[in-house]
PDB file of C-alpha atoms in Angstrom:
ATOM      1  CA  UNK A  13       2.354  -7.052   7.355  1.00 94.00           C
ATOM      2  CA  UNK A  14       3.389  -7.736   3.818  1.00 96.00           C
ATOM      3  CA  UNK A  15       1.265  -7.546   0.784  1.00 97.00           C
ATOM      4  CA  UNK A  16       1.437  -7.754  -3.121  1.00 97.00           C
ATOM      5  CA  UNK A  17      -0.816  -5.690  -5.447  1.00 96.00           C
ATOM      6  CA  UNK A  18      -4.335  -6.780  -4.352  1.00 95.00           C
ATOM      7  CA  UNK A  19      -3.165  -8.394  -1.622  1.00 96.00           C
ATOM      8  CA  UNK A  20      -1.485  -4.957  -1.098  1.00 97.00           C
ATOM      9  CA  UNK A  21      -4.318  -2.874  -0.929  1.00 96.00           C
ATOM     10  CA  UNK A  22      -6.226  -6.194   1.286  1.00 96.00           C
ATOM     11  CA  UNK A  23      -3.196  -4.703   3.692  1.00 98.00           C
ATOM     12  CA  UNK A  24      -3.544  -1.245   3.129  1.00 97.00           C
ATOM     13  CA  UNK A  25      -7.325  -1.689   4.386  1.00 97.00           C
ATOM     14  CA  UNK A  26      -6.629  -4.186   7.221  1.00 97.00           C
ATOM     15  CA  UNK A  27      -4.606  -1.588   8.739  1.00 98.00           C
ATOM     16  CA  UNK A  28      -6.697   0.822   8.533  1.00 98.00           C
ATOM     17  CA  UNK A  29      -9.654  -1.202   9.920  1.00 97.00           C
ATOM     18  CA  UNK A  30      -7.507  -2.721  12.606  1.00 97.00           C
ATOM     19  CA  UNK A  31      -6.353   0.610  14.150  1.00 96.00           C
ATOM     20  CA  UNK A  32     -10.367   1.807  13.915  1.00 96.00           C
ATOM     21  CA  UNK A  33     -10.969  -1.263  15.799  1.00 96.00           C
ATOM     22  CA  UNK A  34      -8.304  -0.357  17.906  1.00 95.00           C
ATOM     23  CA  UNK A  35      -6.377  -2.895  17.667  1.00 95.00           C
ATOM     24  CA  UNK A  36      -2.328  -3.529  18.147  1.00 93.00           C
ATOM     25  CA  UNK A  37      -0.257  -2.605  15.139  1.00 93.00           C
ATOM     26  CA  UNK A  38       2.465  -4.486  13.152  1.00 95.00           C
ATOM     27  CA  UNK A  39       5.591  -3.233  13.721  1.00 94.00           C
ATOM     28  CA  UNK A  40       5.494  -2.021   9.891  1.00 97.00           C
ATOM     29  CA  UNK A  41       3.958  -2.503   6.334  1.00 98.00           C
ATOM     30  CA  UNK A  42       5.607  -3.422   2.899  1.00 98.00           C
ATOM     31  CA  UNK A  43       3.227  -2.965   0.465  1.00 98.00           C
ATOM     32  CA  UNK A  44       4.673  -4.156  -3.236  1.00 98.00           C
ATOM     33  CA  UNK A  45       3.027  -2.463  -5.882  1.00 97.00           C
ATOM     34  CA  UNK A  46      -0.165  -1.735  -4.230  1.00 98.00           C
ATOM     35  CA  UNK A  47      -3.858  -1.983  -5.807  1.00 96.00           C
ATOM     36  CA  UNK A  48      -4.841   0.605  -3.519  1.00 97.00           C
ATOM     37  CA  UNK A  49      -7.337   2.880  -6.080  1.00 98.00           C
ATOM     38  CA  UNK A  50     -10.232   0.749  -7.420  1.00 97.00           C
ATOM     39  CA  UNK A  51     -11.813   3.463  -8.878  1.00 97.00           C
ATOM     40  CA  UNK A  52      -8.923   3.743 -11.035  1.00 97.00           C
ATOM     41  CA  UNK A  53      -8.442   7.712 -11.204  1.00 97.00           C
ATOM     42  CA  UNK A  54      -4.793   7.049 -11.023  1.00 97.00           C
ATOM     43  CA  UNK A  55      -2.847   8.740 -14.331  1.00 97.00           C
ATOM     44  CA  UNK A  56      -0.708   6.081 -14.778  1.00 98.00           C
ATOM     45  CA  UNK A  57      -3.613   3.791 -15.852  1.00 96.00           C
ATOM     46  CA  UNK A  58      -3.346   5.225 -18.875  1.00 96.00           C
ATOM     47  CA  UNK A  59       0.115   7.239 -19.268  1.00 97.00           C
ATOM     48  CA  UNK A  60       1.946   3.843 -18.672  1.00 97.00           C
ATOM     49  CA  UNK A  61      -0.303   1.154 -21.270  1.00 96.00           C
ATOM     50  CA  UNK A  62       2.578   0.887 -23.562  1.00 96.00           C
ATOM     51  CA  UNK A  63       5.048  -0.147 -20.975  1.00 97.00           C
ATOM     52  CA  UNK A  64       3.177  -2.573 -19.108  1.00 95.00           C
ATOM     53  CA  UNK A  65       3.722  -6.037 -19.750  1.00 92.00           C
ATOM     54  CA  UNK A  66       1.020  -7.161 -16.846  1.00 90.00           C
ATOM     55  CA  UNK A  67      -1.737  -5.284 -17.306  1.00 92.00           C
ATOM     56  CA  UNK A  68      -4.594  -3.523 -19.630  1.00 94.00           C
ATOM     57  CA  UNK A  69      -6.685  -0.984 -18.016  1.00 95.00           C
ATOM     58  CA  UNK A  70      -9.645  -3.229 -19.087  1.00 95.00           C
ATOM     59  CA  UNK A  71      -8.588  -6.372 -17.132  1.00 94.00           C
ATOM     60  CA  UNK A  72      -8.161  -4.349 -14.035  1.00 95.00           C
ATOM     61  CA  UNK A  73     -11.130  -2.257 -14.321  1.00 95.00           C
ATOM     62  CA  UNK A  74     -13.161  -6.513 -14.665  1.00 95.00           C
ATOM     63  CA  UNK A  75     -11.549  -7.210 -11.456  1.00 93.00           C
ATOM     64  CA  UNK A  76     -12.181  -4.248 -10.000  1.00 94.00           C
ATOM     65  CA  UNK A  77     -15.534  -4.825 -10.283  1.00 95.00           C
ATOM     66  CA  UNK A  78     -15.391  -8.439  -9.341  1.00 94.00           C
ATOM     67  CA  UNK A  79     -13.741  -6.651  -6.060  1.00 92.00           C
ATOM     68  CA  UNK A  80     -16.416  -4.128  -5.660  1.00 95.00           C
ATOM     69  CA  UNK A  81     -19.699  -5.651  -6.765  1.00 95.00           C
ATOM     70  CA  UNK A  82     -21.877  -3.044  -5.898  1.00 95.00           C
ATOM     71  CA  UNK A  83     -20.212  -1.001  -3.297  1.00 97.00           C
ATOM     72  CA  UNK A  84     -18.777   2.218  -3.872  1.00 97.00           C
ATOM     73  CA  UNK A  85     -15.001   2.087  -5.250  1.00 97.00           C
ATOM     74  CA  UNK A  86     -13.864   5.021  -3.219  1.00 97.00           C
ATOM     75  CA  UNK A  87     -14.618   3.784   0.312  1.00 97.00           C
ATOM     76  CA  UNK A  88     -11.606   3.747   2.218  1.00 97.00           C
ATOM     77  CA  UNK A  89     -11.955   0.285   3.206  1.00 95.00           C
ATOM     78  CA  UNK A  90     -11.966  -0.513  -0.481  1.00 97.00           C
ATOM     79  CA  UNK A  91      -9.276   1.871  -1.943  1.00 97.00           C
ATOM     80  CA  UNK A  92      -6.875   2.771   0.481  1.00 98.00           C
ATOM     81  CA  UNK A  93      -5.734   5.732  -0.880  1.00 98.00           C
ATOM     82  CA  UNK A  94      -9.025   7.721   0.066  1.00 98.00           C
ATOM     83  CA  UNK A  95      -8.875   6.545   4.072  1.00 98.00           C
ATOM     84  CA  UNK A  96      -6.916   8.216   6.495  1.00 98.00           C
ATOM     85  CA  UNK A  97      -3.671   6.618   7.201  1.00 98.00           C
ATOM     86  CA  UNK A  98      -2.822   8.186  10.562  1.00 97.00           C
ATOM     87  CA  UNK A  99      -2.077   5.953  13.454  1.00 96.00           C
ATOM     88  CA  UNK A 100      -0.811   3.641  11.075  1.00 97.00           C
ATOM     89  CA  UNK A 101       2.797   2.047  11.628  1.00 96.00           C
ATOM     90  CA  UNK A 102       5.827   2.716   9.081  1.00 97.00           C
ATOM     91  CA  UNK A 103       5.607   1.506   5.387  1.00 98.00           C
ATOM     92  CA  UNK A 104       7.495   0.470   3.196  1.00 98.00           C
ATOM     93  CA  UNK A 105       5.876   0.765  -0.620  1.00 98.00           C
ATOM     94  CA  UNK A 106       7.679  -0.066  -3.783  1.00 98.00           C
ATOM     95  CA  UNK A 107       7.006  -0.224  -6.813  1.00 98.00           C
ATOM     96  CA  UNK A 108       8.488  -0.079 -10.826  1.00 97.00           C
ATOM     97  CA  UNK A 109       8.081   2.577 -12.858  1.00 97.00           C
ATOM     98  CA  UNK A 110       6.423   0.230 -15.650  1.00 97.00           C
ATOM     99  CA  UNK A 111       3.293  -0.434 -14.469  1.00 97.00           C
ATOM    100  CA  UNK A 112      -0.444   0.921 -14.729  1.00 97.00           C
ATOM    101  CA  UNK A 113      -0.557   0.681 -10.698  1.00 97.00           C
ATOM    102  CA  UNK A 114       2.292   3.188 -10.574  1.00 98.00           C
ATOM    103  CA  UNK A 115      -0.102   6.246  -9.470  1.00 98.00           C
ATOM    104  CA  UNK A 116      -1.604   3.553  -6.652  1.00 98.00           C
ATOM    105  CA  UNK A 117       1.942   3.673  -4.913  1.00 98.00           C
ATOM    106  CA  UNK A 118       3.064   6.738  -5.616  1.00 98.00           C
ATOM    107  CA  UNK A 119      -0.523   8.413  -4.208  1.00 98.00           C
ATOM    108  CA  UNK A 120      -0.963   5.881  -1.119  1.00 98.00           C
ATOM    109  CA  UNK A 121       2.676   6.885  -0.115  1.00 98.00           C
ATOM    110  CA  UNK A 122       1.570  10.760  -0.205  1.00 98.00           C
ATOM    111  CA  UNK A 123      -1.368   9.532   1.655  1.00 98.00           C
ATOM    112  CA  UNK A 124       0.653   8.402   4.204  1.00 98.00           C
ATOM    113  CA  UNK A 125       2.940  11.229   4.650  1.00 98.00           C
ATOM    114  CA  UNK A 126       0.258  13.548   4.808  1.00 98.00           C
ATOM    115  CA  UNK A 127      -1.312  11.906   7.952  1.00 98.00           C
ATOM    116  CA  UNK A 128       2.168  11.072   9.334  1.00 97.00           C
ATOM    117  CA  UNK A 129       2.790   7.877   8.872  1.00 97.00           C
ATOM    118  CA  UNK A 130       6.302   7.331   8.617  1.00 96.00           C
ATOM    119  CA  UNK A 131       6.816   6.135   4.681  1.00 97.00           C
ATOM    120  CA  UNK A 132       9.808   5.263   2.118  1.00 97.00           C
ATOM    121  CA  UNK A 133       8.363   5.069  -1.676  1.00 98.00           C
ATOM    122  CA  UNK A 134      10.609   3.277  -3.743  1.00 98.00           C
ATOM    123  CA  UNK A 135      10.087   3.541  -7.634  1.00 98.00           C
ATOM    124  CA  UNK A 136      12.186   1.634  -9.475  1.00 97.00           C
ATOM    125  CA  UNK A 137      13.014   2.627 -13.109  1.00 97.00           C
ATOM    126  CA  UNK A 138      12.338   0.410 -15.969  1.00 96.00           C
ATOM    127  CA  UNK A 139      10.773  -2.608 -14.199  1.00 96.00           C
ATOM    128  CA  UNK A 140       6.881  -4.217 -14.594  1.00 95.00           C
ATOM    129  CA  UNK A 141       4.363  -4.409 -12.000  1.00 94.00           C
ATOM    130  CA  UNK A 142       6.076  -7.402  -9.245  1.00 93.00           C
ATOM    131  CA  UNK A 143       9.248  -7.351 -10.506  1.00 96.00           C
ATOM    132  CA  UNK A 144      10.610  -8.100  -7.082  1.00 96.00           C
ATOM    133  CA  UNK A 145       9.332 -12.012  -8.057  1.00 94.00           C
ATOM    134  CA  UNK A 146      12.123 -12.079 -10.337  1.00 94.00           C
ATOM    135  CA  UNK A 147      14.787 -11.399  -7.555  1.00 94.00           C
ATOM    136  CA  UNK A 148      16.784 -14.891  -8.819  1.00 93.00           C
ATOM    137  CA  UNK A 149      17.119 -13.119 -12.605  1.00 93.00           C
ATOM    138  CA  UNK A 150      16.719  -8.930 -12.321  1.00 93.00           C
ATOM    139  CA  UNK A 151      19.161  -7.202 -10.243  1.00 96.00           C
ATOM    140  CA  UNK A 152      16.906  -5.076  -9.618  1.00 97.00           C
ATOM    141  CA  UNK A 153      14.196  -7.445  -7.818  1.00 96.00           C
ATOM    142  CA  UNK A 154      16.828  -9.084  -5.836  1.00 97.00           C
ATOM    143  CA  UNK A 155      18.420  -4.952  -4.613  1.00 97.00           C
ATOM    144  CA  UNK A 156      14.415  -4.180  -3.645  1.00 97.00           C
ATOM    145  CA  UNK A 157      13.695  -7.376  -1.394  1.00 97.00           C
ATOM    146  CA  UNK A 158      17.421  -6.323  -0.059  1.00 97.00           C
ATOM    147  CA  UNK A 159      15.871  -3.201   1.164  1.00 97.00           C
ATOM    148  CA  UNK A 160      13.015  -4.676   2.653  1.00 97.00           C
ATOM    149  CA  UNK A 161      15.211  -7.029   4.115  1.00 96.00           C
ATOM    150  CA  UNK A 162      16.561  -3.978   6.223  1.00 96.00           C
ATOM    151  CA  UNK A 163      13.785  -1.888   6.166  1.00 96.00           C
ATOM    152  CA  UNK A 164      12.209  -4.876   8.550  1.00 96.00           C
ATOM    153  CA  UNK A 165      15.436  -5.565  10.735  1.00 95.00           C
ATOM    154  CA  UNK A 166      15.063  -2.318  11.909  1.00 94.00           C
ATOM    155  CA  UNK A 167      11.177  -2.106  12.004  1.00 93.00           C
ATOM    156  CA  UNK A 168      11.734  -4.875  14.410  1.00 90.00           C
ATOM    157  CA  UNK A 169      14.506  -3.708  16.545  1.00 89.00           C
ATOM    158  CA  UNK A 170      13.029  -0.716  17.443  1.00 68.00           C
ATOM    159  CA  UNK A 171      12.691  -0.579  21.391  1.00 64.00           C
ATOM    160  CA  UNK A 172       8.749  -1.078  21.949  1.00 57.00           C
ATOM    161  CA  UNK A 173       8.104   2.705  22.656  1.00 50.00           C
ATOM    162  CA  UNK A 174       9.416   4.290  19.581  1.00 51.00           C
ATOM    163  CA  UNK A 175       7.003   1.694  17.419  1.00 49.00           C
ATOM    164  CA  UNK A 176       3.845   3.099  16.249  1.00 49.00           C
ATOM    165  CA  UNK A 177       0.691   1.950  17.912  1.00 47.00           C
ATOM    166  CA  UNK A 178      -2.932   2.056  17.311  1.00 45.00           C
ATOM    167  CA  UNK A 179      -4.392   5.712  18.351  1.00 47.00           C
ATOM    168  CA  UNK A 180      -7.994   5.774  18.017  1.00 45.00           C
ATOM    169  CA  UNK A 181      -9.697   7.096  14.953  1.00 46.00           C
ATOM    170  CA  UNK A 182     -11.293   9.984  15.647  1.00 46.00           C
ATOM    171  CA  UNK A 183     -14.890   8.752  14.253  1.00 48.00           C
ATOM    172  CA  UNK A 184     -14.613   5.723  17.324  1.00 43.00           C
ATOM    173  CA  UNK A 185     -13.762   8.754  20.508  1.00 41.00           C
ATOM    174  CA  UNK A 186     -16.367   9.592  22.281  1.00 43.00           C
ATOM    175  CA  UNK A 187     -16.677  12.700  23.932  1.00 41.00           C
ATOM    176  CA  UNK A 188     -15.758  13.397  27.914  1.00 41.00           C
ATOM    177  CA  UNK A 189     -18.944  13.715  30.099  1.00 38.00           C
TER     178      UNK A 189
END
């Protein structure tokens, strides 16, 4: 499962719903600069304004709400980085250094390790928010979609066994009787 900022966090939350739902698991998630905190706590919304060419902190706090309505902005099945990750398969999330969603990444990735999903966090220094779009004119785009590249071959080669599959969430096991 791939995803791109919102559609990032859309994947971050899929995942998590599909493995309460117990459903089968992609062999892995690459999440590029992930929208994954829409109450927007994260510090980079406001350490990183003069570096971000994408974003203001008041465009993404109108879309937020557009995203939200009137539903709470730190359910987990809203901003990823407030649900529990385990069960979930191995990610991949990058993301540049230059962006207001920095924090997003850098938090969803700790997330993840903490509940031990397998996770590489790639921050790459000096680049805006997608910059992996501009793989035909930044170096830098065209080394990160390299890695994914790889990070995906062997996602997918794995032998079946050694993937990561859906485990139940502990709020959906009922007790023995």
């Amino acid at each position: 499962m791939v995803g791109e900022s919102a559609g990032a966090g859309l994947a971050g939350t899929l995942l998590v719903r599909a493995r309460e739902q117990n459903l089968p698991m992609p062999a892995a998630g690459v999440l590029f600069s992930p929208y994954a905190d829409l109450t927007l706590s994260g510090a980079s919304m406001t350490t990183k304004i003069a570096v971000d060419p994408s974003f203001t902190p008041d465009a993404i706090a109108v879309r937020a709400k557009d995203y939200t309505g009137a539903a709470d902005p730190a359910d987990p099945l809203i901003s990823p980085v407030f649900a529990n990750l385990r069960g979930l398969p191995p990610l991949l999330i990058q993301a540049g250094s230059n962006e207001l969603l920095l924090d997003d990444a850098v938090r969803l990735a700790a997330r993840a390790a903490a509940d031990d999903v397998p996770v590489t966090l790639e921050v790459t220094p000096g680049v805006p928010h997608l910059f992996q779009a501009f793989a035909p004119m930044l170096d830098e785009g065209e080394a990160a979609l390299s890695r994914v590249t790889a990070f995906l071959h062997a996602a997918f080669t794995l032998p079946p066994r050694a993937r990561t599959t859906a485990r139940p969430h502990p709020d959906n096991v009922e007790p023995n009787g």
